[in-house]
mmCIF file of C-alpha atoms in Angstrom:
data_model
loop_
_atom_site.group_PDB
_atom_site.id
_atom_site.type_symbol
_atom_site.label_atom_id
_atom_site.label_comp_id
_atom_site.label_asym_id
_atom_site.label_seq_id
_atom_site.Cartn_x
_atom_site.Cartn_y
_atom_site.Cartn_z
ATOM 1 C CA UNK Y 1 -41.680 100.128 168.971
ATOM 2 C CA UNK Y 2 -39.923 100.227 172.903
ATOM 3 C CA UNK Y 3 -40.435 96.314 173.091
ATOM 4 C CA UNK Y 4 -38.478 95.575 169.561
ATOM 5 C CA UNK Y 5 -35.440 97.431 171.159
ATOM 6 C CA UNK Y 6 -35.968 96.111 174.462
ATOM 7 C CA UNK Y 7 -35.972 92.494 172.777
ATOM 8 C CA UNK Y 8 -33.271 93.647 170.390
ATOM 9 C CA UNK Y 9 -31.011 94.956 173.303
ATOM 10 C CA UNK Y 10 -31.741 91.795 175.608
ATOM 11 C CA UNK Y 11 -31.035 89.874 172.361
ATOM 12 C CA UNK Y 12 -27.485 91.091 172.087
ATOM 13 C CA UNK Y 13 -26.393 91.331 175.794
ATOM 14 C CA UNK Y 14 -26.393 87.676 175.936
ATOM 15 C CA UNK Y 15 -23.561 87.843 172.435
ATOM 16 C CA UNK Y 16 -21.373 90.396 174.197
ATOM 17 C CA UNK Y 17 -17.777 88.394 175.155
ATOM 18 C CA UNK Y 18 -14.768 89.957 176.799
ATOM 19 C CA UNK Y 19 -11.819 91.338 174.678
ATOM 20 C CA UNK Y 20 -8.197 92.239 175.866
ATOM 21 C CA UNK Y 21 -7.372 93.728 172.604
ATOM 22 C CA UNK Y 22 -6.590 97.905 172.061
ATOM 23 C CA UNK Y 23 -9.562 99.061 172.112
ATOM 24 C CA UNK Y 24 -10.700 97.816 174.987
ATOM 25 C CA UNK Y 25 -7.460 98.335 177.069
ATOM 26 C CA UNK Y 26 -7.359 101.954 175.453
ATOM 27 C CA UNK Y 27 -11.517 102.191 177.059
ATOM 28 C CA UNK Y 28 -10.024 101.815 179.688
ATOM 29 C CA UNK Y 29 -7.212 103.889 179.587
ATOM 30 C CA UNK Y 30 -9.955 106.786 178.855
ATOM 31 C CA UNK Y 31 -12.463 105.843 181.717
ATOM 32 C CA UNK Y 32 -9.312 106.405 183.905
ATOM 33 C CA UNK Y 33 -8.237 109.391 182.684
ATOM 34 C CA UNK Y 34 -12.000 111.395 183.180
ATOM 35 C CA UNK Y 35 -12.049 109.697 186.169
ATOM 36 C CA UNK Y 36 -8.578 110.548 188.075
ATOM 37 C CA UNK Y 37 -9.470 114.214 186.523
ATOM 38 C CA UNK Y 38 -12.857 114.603 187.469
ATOM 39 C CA UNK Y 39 -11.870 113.606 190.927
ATOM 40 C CA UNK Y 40 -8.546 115.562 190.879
ATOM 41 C CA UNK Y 41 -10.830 118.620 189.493
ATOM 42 C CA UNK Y 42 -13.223 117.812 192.794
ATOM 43 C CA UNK Y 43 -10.649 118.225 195.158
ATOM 44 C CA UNK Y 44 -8.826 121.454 193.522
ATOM 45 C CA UNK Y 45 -8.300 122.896 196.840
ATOM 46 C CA UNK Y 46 -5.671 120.301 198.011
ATOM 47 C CA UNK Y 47 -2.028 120.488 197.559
ATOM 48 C CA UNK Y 48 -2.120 116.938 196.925
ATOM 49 C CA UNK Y 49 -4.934 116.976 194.194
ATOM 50 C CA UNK Y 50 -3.200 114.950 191.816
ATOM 51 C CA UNK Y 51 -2.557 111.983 193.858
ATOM 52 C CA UNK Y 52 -6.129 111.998 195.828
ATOM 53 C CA UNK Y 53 -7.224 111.576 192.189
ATOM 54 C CA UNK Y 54 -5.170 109.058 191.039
ATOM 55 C CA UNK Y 55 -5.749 107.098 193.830
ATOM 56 C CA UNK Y 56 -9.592 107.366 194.379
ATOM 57 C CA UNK Y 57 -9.511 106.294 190.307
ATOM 58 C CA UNK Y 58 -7.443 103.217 190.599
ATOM 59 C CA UNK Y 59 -8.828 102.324 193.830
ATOM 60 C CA UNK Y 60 -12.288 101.680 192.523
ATOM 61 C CA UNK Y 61 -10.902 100.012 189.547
ATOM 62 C CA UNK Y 62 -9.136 97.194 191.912
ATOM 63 C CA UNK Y 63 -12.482 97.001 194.093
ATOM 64 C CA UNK Y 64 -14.222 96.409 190.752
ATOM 65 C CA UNK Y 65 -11.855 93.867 189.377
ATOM 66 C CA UNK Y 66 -11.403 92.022 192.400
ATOM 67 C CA UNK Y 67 -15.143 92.107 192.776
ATOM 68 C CA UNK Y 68 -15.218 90.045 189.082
ATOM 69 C CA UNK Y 69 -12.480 88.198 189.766
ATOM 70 C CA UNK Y 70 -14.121 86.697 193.046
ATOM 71 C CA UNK Y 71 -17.268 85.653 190.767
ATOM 72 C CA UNK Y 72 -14.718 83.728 188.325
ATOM 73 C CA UNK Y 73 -13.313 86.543 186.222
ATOM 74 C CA UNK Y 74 -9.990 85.459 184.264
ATOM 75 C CA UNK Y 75 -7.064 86.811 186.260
ATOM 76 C CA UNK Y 76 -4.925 88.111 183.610
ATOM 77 C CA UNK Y 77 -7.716 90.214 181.870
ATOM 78 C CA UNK Y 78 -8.562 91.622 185.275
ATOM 79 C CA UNK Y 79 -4.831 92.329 185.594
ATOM 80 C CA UNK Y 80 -4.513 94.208 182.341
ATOM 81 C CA UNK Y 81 -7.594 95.898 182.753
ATOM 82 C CA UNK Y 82 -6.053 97.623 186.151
ATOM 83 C CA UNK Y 83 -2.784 98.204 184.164
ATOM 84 C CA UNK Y 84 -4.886 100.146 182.114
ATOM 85 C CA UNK Y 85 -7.176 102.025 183.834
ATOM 86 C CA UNK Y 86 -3.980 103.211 186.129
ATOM 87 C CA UNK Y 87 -1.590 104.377 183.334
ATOM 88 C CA UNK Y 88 -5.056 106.790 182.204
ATOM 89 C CA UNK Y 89 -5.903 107.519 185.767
ATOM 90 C CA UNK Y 90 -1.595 108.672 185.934
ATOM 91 C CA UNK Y 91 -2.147 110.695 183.043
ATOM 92 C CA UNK Y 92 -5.754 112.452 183.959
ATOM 93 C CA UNK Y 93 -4.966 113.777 187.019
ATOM 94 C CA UNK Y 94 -1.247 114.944 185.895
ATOM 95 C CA UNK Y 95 -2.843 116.631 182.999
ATOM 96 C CA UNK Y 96 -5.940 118.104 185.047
ATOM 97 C CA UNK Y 97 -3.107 119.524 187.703
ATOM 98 C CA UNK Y 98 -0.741 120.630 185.556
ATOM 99 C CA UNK Y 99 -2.840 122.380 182.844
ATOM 100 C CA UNK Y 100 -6.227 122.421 183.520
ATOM 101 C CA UNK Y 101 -6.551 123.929 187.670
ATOM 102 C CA UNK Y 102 -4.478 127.084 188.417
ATOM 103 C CA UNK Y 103 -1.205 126.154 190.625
ATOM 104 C CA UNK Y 104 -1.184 126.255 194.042
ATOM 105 C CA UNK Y 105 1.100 128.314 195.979
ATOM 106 C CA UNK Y 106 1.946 126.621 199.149
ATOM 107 C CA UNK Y 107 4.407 127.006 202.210
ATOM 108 C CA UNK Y 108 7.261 124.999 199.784
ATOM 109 C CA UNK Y 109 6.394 127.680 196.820
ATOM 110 C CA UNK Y 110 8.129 130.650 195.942
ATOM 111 C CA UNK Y 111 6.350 133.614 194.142
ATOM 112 C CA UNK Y 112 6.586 136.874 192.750
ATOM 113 C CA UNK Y 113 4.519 139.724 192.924
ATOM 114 C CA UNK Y 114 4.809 143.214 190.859
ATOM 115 C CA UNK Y 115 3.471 145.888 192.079
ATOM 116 C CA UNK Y 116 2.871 149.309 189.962
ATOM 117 C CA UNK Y 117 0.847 152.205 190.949
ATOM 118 C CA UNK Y 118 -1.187 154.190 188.020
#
């Protein structure tokens, strides 16, 4: 039974073909996102935790894409696929700061405390 879906699967990697439609774009949109927040999550202890995530994210999505378009990739899919994978990776790790991790109250922060004895 494992080597009729092995062939099966082996079968239909050889039919899969690149798409720049929404669904892809919007794949990538979503890898982006868990990935800028995962990252931005890893990192909680930084002031900066939003932008170490969004930039970690997109920065393996360029070494990927230039990777495939050095072997021949088409330019303009590689392009939009980047596009794509940034916009999530802007919104992930602006969501996962602002309403996921608690703030962070830092030397340019002003905050409150109340005090009440029982």
């Amino acid at each position: 039974m494992k080597q009729l879906w092995i062939g099966a699967l082996c079968g239909a990697i050889g039919s899969c073909q690149a798409y720049d439609g929404l669904s892809s774009e919007l794949s990538h949109a979503a890898g982006g996102a868990l990935l800028a927040g995962a990252v931005t999550n890893y990192v909680s202890d930084s002031e900066n935790r939003a932008w170490i995530g969004f930039a970690l994210s997109t920065a393996g999505i360029v070494i990927s894409e230039a990777h495939q378009m050095s072997k021949g990739a088409k330019h303009s899919s590689s392009m939009l696929d980047i596009a794509s994978h940034a916009a999530g990776a802007a919104l992930g790790a602006w969501w996962t700061d602002k309403y996921y991790l608690t703030p962070i109250i830092g030397r340019h922060s002003v905050g409150l405390v109340v005090w009440h004895p029982f």
